Amino acid sequence: MSKTAPAASPARATPPDPRAPGPLRMLSGDRPTGRLHLGHYAGSLANRVRLHRSYQSFFIIADLHMLTTKNTRADIAATAGLARDMVLDSLAAGLDPQHSVFYLQSAIPEVAEVSLLLQSLITVPRLERVPSLKEMARDAGADEMAYALLGYPVLQAADILGIGADVVPVGRDNAPHVEIAREVARRFNHLYGPTLTVPELIPGGTPSLVGTDGQGKMSKSAGNVIYLSDPPEQVRRKVARMYADPGRVRADVPGTVQGNPVFVYHDEFNDDRAEVAGLKQRYRAGAVGDAEVKERLAAAINRFLDPMRERRARFEASSGLAEELIVTGTEQARRQVQQTVAGMRRAMGFTAVFSQLRGSRLSAPGAPATGGADGI
Ligand code: TRP
């Protein structure tokens, strides 16, 4: 390690700071299951973009988490392209490649090791109470839960604690997973001494953005999404078909604004606040048609997406850029996780056990010299 020892402290009474000094770290990310959409934006992408320059920021492409619901060879083969799309979507959304470390989870085997070392620190009933897991099992059409799915939050805790994240901006579904990461980090530190950083949750701005069909949250599997990469015409078509107030059969019938998906999106994405206020007032009074409200929404969403389209075109023109970012990012993230695992093994005493065995073994003549204890 390049950390310099403080002057004049031959034997420190307090345990060493588990973390080398440096900027605070942020971790967020997604499974590579499809293009990013407005729901991702409202849930965590907006926070990532807003905050990422203030931290050393890591973005995980969580392909091991994808295995909990999609695990065929074809699913895995598709992740190379999807990972590239995710990075391009993120850059388009406003992440600066100079300030973002993108990495592929499955290319860091130490993540699995961290996950294993955490498994004794949480109970099965605690995991069974995590609401998102039942939802994911249901969405995947599974009537019984895979062991991997039950362990989803533990693997996520391994991502977070392995990187040593100080802050984790995620959407509402993922908030309980961050809480689990906090719990296991505290338990680890209590049992083995201060080793892991206890992360803070940065919650998303909107409680899960509703889908265009008004039926639950925006999700690819429900087919009710507007992608950040949708062209303007497609946005207009999707908005024109959006669910609004079903009781409103004519433009002169007073409509409900509260909870109406069309207005939820106006509130979230229309930068012309005066226009939104005016439309709401006319809608309540039965003085505007749904068609006009939707046309203005489509225009607002397109205004919101236009800078992303420009950035995407620019980044796409630089061929191989996303791939390069993932490869170098993965190398950097791996070094971080390796450091954490070594610290965990030391804190738990595994390192000492093996060096003790090594030190006391019968040394066969001609046996190769042993290396440092830290390798194991
Ligand atoms: N669970 C996240 C999702 O819903 C993906 C993820 C995996 C993640 N590991 C993470 C998010 C660590 C934040 C931090 O797709």
Coordinates of C-alpha atoms and ligand atoms in Angstrom, one line a residue:
M1 CA 0.0 0.0 0.0
S2 CA 1.2 3.5 -0.8
K3 CA -0.3 5.0 2.4
T4 CA 2.4 6.7 4.4
A5 CA 2.6 5.9 8.1
P6 CA 2.0 8.9 10.3
A7 CA 5.2 10.3 11.8
A8 CA 6.2 9.4 15.4
S9 CA 3.6 6.7 16.1
P10 CA 5.5 3.5 16.6
A11 CA 2.6 1.6 18.1
R12 CA -0.8 3.0 17.7
A13 CA -3.2 2.3 20.5
T14 CA -6.3 2.7 18.3
P15 CA -7.0 0.4 15.4
P16 CA -5.9 1.8 12.1
D17 CA -8.4 3.6 10.0
P18 CA -9.8 0.8 7.7
R19 CA -9.9 3.2 4.8
A20 CA -7.1 5.0 3.1
P21 CA -7.9 8.8 3.0
G22 CA -9.5 10.0 -0.3
P23 CA -12.7 11.3 -1.7
L24 CA -16.0 9.8 -0.6
R25 CA -17.3 7.0 -2.8
M26 CA -20.7 6.6 -4.5
L27 CA -22.0 3.4 -5.9
S28 CA -25.2 2.9 -8.0
G29 CA -26.1 0.8 -11.0
D30 CA -28.5 -1.5 -12.7
R31 CA -28.9 -5.0 -14.0
P32 CA -28.2 -5.2 -17.8
T33 CA -31.7 -6.2 -18.7
G34 CA -32.6 -3.4 -21.1
R35 CA -32.4 0.2 -22.0
L36 CA -32.8 2.8 -19.3
H37 CA -36.2 4.6 -19.2
L38 CA -37.9 7.6 -17.5
G39 CA -38.6 5.5 -14.4
H40 CA -34.9 4.9 -14.0
Y41 CA -34.3 8.5 -14.4
A42 CA -36.8 9.6 -11.7
G43 CA -35.7 6.8 -9.4
S44 CA -31.9 7.2 -9.3
L45 CA -30.3 8.4 -12.6
A46 CA -31.2 12.1 -11.8
N47 CA -29.4 11.7 -8.4
R48 CA -26.4 10.0 -10.0
V49 CA -26.1 12.8 -12.5
R50 CA -26.5 15.5 -9.9
L51 CA -24.0 14.0 -7.4
H52 CA -21.4 12.1 -9.4
R53 CA -18.8 14.9 -9.7
S54 CA -18.8 15.3 -5.9
Y55 CA -17.7 11.7 -5.3
Q56 CA -15.4 9.0 -6.6
S57 CA -18.3 7.5 -8.5
F58 CA -18.8 3.8 -9.4
F59 CA -21.5 2.4 -11.5
I60 CA -22.1 -1.3 -11.5
I61 CA -23.5 -3.4 -14.4
A62 CA -25.0 -6.0 -12.2
D63 CA -25.0 -9.1 -14.4
L64 CA -24.7 -11.5 -11.5
H65 CA -27.9 -10.0 -10.0
M66 CA -29.5 -10.6 -13.4
L67 CA -29.0 -14.4 -12.9
T68 CA -31.7 -14.3 -10.2
T69 CA -34.3 -14.0 -12.9
K70 CA -32.6 -14.5 -16.3
N71 CA -29.9 -17.2 -16.4
T72 CA -29.7 -18.9 -19.8
R73 CA -26.6 -18.8 -22.0
A74 CA -28.6 -16.5 -24.3
D75 CA -29.4 -14.1 -21.5
I76 CA -25.7 -14.0 -20.5
A77 CA -24.5 -13.6 -24.1
A78 CA -26.8 -10.6 -24.5
T79 CA -25.2 -8.7 -21.6
A80 CA -22.2 -7.5 -23.6
G81 CA -24.5 -5.4 -25.9
L82 CA -26.8 -4.4 -23.0
A83 CA -23.9 -3.3 -20.9
R84 CA -22.7 -1.1 -23.7
D85 CA -26.2 0.4 -24.0
M86 CA -26.4 1.0 -20.3
V87 CA -23.2 3.0 -20.4
L88 CA -24.3 5.0 -23.4
D89 CA -27.7 5.7 -21.8
S90 CA -25.8 6.8 -18.6
L91 CA -23.5 9.1 -20.6
A92 CA -26.4 10.4 -22.5
A93 CA -28.3 11.1 -19.3
G94 CA -25.3 13.3 -18.2
L95 CA -22.7 11.2 -16.4
D96 CA -19.3 12.5 -17.3
P97 CA -17.0 9.7 -18.4
Q98 CA -14.1 11.5 -16.6
H99 CA -15.9 11.2 -13.3
S100 CA -17.5 7.7 -13.6
V101 CA -16.1 4.3 -13.1
F102 CA -18.4 1.7 -14.9
Y103 CA -17.7 -1.9 -14.1
L104 CA -19.0 -5.4 -14.9
Q105 CA -19.9 -7.2 -11.7
S106 CA -19.2 -10.8 -13.0
A107 CA -15.6 -9.8 -14.0
I108 CA -14.8 -9.3 -10.3
P109 CA -14.8 -12.7 -8.7
E110 CA -13.9 -11.1 -5.3
V111 CA -17.5 -9.8 -5.2
A112 CA -18.7 -13.3 -4.7
E113 CA -16.2 -13.8 -1.9
V114 CA -17.4 -10.7 -0.1
S115 CA -20.9 -11.9 -0.5
L116 CA -20.0 -15.3 1.0
L117 CA -18.2 -13.7 4.0
L118 CA -21.4 -11.7 4.8
Q119 CA -23.8 -14.6 4.7
S120 CA -23.6 -15.5 8.4
L121 CA -24.5 -11.9 9.4
I122 CA -28.2 -11.9 8.3
T123 CA -31.1 -14.3 8.9
V124 CA -33.4 -16.0 6.3
P125 CA -36.5 -14.5 7.9
R126 CA -35.0 -11.0 7.6
L127 CA -34.4 -11.6 3.9
E128 CA -37.8 -13.1 3.4
R129 CA -39.3 -9.8 4.6
V130 CA -37.7 -7.8 1.7
P131 CA -40.7 -6.8 -0.4
S132 CA -38.9 -6.5 -3.7
L133 CA -37.9 -10.1 -3.7
K134 CA -41.4 -11.5 -3.8
E135 CA -42.2 -9.0 -6.6
M136 CA -39.2 -10.1 -8.6
A137 CA -40.2 -13.8 -8.2
R138 CA -43.7 -13.0 -9.3
D139 CA -42.5 -10.9 -12.3
A140 CA -40.3 -13.8 -13.4
G141 CA -43.2 -16.2 -13.2
A142 CA -41.6 -18.3 -10.5
D143 CA -43.8 -19.7 -7.8
E144 CA -40.9 -20.6 -5.6
M145 CA -37.9 -18.4 -4.8
A146 CA -34.5 -19.3 -6.0
Y147 CA -31.8 -19.4 -3.4
A148 CA -30.0 -16.7 -5.4
L149 CA -33.0 -14.4 -5.3
L150 CA -33.2 -14.7 -1.5
G151 CA -29.5 -13.7 -1.5
Y152 CA -30.0 -10.8 -3.9
P153 CA -29.7 -8.2 -1.1
V154 CA -26.6 -9.9 0.3
L155 CA -24.9 -9.8 -3.1
Q156 CA -25.9 -6.2 -3.4
A157 CA -24.5 -5.5 0.1
A158 CA -21.2 -7.2 -1.2
D159 CA -21.2 -4.7 -4.1
I160 CA -21.7 -1.8 -1.8
L161 CA -19.3 -2.8 1.0
G162 CA -16.8 -4.2 -1.4
I163 CA -16.4 -0.9 -3.2
G164 CA -16.5 0.8 0.2
A165 CA -19.3 3.1 -0.9
D166 CA -20.2 6.0 1.4
V167 CA -23.4 6.9 -0.4
V168 CA -25.8 4.8 -2.6
P169 CA -28.5 6.6 -4.6
V170 CA -31.2 4.1 -5.6
G171 CA -34.9 4.0 -6.3
R172 CA -37.5 3.0 -3.8
D173 CA -37.4 -0.7 -4.6
N174 CA -33.7 -0.9 -3.7
A175 CA -33.8 1.1 -0.5
P176 CA -34.4 -2.0 1.7
H177 CA -31.3 -3.6 0.1
V178 CA -29.2 -0.6 1.2
E179 CA -30.6 -1.0 4.7
I180 CA -29.4 -4.6 4.6
A181 CA -26.0 -3.5 3.6
R182 CA -25.9 -1.1 6.5
E183 CA -27.0 -3.9 8.9
V184 CA -24.4 -6.4 7.8
A185 CA -21.6 -3.8 7.8
R186 CA -22.4 -2.8 11.4
R187 CA -22.6 -6.5 12.4
F188 CA -19.3 -7.2 10.7
N189 CA -17.6 -4.3 12.4
H190 CA -19.0 -5.2 15.7
L191 CA -17.8 -8.8 15.4
Y192 CA -14.4 -8.3 13.8
G193 CA -13.5 -4.7 14.4
P194 CA -13.9 -1.6 12.2
T195 CA -13.4 -2.7 8.7
L196 CA -16.4 -1.8 6.5
T197 CA -17.8 1.6 5.6
V198 CA -21.5 1.8 6.6
P199 CA -23.2 3.4 3.5
E200 CA -25.8 6.1 3.5
L201 CA -28.9 5.7 1.3
I202 CA -29.8 8.6 -1.0
P203 CA -33.4 8.0 -1.9
G204 CA -34.9 8.7 -5.3
G205 CA -37.0 11.8 -5.8
T206 CA -40.2 10.2 -6.8
P207 CA -41.8 7.1 -5.3
S208 CA -41.6 4.7 -8.3
L209 CA -42.7 6.5 -11.4
V210 CA -46.1 5.2 -12.7
G211 CA -46.2 3.5 -16.1
T212 CA -47.8 5.0 -19.2
D213 CA -50.7 2.5 -18.7
G214 CA -51.3 3.8 -15.1
Q215 CA -50.9 0.2 -13.9
G216 CA -48.1 0.2 -11.3
K217 CA -44.6 1.3 -11.9
M218 CA -42.9 1.9 -15.1
S219 CA -41.1 -1.4 -16.0
K220 CA -39.9 -3.0 -19.2
S221 CA -41.7 -6.3 -18.4
A222 CA -45.1 -4.4 -18.2
G223 CA -44.4 -2.7 -21.6
N224 CA -45.4 0.7 -20.2
V225 CA -42.1 2.6 -20.5
I226 CA -40.7 5.6 -22.3
Y227 CA -37.0 5.0 -23.0
L228 CA -34.4 7.7 -22.8
S229 CA -33.4 6.6 -26.3
D230 CA -36.9 6.7 -27.8
P231 CA -37.0 9.0 -30.9
P232 CA -39.4 12.0 -30.7
E233 CA -42.1 10.4 -32.8
Q234 CA -42.2 7.4 -30.6
V235 CA -42.5 9.5 -27.5
R236 CA -45.5 11.3 -29.1
R237 CA -47.1 8.0 -29.9
K238 CA -46.6 6.6 -26.4
V239 CA -47.9 9.7 -24.7
A240 CA -50.9 9.9 -27.0
R241 CA -51.9 6.4 -25.8
M242 CA -51.3 7.2 -22.2
Y243 CA -53.8 6.4 -19.5
A244 CA -55.3 9.5 -18.0
D245 CA -58.6 10.1 -16.1
P246 CA -60.9 7.2 -17.2
G247 CA -64.0 9.1 -16.0
R248 CA -63.4 11.9 -18.5
V249 CA -65.2 11.1 -21.7
R250 CA -65.2 14.7 -23.1
A251 CA -63.1 17.8 -22.8
D252 CA -65.8 19.7 -20.9
V253 CA -66.0 17.1 -18.1
P254 CA -63.9 18.3 -15.1
G255 CA -61.0 15.9 -14.7
T256 CA -58.9 14.6 -11.8
V257 CA -55.3 15.8 -11.7
Q258 CA -54.2 14.0 -8.5
G259 CA -52.6 10.7 -9.4
N260 CA -53.3 11.1 -13.1
P261 CA -50.2 9.7 -14.8
V262 CA -50.3 12.4 -17.5
F263 CA -49.9 15.0 -14.7
V264 CA -47.5 13.0 -12.7
Y265 CA -45.2 13.2 -15.8
H266 CA -46.0 16.9 -16.3
D267 CA -44.8 17.5 -12.7
E268 CA -41.8 15.4 -13.2
F269 CA -40.5 16.3 -16.6
N270 CA -42.1 19.6 -17.8
D271 CA -39.8 22.5 -17.2
D272 CA -42.5 25.0 -18.0
R273 CA -44.1 25.2 -14.5
A274 CA -46.5 27.9 -15.6
E275 CA -47.8 25.8 -18.4
V276 CA -48.3 22.9 -16.0
A277 CA -50.2 25.1 -13.5
G278 CA -52.4 26.4 -16.3
L279 CA -53.2 23.0 -17.7
K280 CA -54.1 21.6 -14.3
Q281 CA -56.5 24.5 -13.7
R282 CA -58.2 24.1 -17.1
Y283 CA -58.3 20.3 -16.7
R284 CA -60.1 20.5 -13.3
A285 CA -62.5 23.0 -14.8
G286 CA -63.2 20.9 -17.8
A287 CA -61.7 23.5 -20.1
V288 CA -59.0 21.5 -21.9
G289 CA -59.0 18.3 -23.9
D290 CA -56.8 15.3 -23.1
A291 CA -55.3 15.6 -26.5
E292 CA -53.8 19.0 -25.8
V293 CA -52.6 18.0 -22.4
K294 CA -50.8 15.0 -23.9
E295 CA -49.4 17.0 -26.9
R296 CA -47.8 19.4 -24.4
L297 CA -46.5 16.6 -22.3
A298 CA -44.9 14.9 -25.4
A299 CA -43.3 18.2 -26.3
A300 CA -42.0 18.6 -22.8
I301 CA -40.6 15.1 -22.6
N302 CA -39.0 15.6 -26.0
R303 CA -37.4 18.9 -24.7
F304 CA -36.2 17.0 -21.7
L305 CA -34.7 14.2 -23.9
D306 CA -33.2 16.4 -26.6
P307 CA -29.9 17.1 -24.9
M308 CA -29.6 13.4 -24.1
R309 CA -30.1 12.6 -27.8
E310 CA -27.3 15.0 -28.7
R311 CA -25.0 13.6 -26.2
R312 CA -25.8 10.0 -27.2
A313 CA -25.0 10.8 -30.9
R314 CA -21.7 12.3 -29.8
F315 CA -20.7 9.4 -27.6
E316 CA -21.9 6.8 -30.1
A317 CA -19.8 8.3 -32.8
S318 CA -16.7 7.5 -30.7
S319 CA -16.8 3.7 -31.4
G320 CA -15.5 1.5 -28.7
L321 CA -15.7 4.2 -26.0
A322 CA -18.3 2.4 -23.8
E323 CA -16.4 -0.8 -24.0
E324 CA -13.1 0.9 -23.1
L325 CA -14.8 2.6 -20.1
I326 CA -16.1 -0.8 -18.9
V327 CA -12.8 -2.6 -19.2
T328 CA -10.7 0.1 -17.5
G329 CA -13.4 0.7 -14.9
T330 CA -13.6 -3.0 -14.1
E331 CA -9.9 -3.1 -13.5
Q332 CA -10.1 -0.1 -11.2
A333 CA -13.1 -1.4 -9.3
R334 CA -11.5 -4.8 -8.9
R335 CA -8.5 -3.4 -7.2
Q336 CA -10.9 -1.7 -4.7
V337 CA -12.8 -4.9 -4.0
Q338 CA -9.6 -6.9 -3.6
Q339 CA -8.4 -4.5 -1.0
T340 CA -11.7 -4.9 0.9
V341 CA -11.6 -8.7 0.8
A342 CA -8.0 -8.7 2.1
G343 CA -9.1 -6.4 4.9
M344 CA -12.1 -8.6 5.7
R345 CA -10.0 -11.7 5.8
R346 CA -7.5 -10.1 8.0
A347 CA -10.1 -8.7 10.4
M348 CA -11.8 -12.1 10.6
G349 CA -8.6 -13.9 11.3
F350 CA -8.4 -16.1 8.2
T351 CA -5.2 -14.6 7.0
A352 CA -3.5 -15.4 10.4
V353 CA -4.8 -19.0 10.4
F354 CA -3.3 -19.8 7.1
S355 CA 0.0 -18.1 7.8
Q356 CA 0.2 -20.1 11.0
L357 CA -0.4 -23.3 9.2
R358 CA 2.2 -22.3 6.6
G359 CA 4.7 -21.3 9.2
S360 CA 4.4 -24.7 11.1
R361 CA 4.3 -27.0 8.2
L362 CA 6.8 -29.7 7.6
S363 CA 9.1 -28.2 5.1
A364 CA 9.9 -30.7 2.4
P365 CA 13.4 -30.4 1.0
G366 CA 13.2 -28.5 -2.3
A367 CA 9.8 -27.0 -1.4
P368 CA 9.3 -23.6 -3.1
A369 CA 9.7 -20.6 -0.9
T370 CA 6.4 -19.3 0.4
G371 CA 5.0 -15.9 -0.7
G372 CA 3.5 -13.2 1.5
A373 CA 0.5 -14.0 3.7
D374 CA -1.7 -11.4 2.1
G375 CA -2.2 -13.4 -1.1
I376 CA -4.5 -15.9 0.7
Ligands
TRP1 N1 -30.3 -4.0 -7.5 C1 -30.1 -3.0 -8.5 C2 -31.2 -3.1 -9.5 O1 -32.3 -3.0 -9.2 C3 -28.7 -3.2 -9.1 C4 -27.6 -3.2 -8.2 C5 -26.8 -4.2 -7.9 C6 -27.1 -2.1 -7.4 N2 -25.8 -3.9 -7.0 C7 -26.0 -2.6 -6.7 C8 -27.5 -0.8 -7.2 C9 -25.2 -1.8 -5.8 C10 -26.8 0.0 -6.3 C11 -25.7 -0.5 -5.6 O2 -31.0 -3.3 -10.7

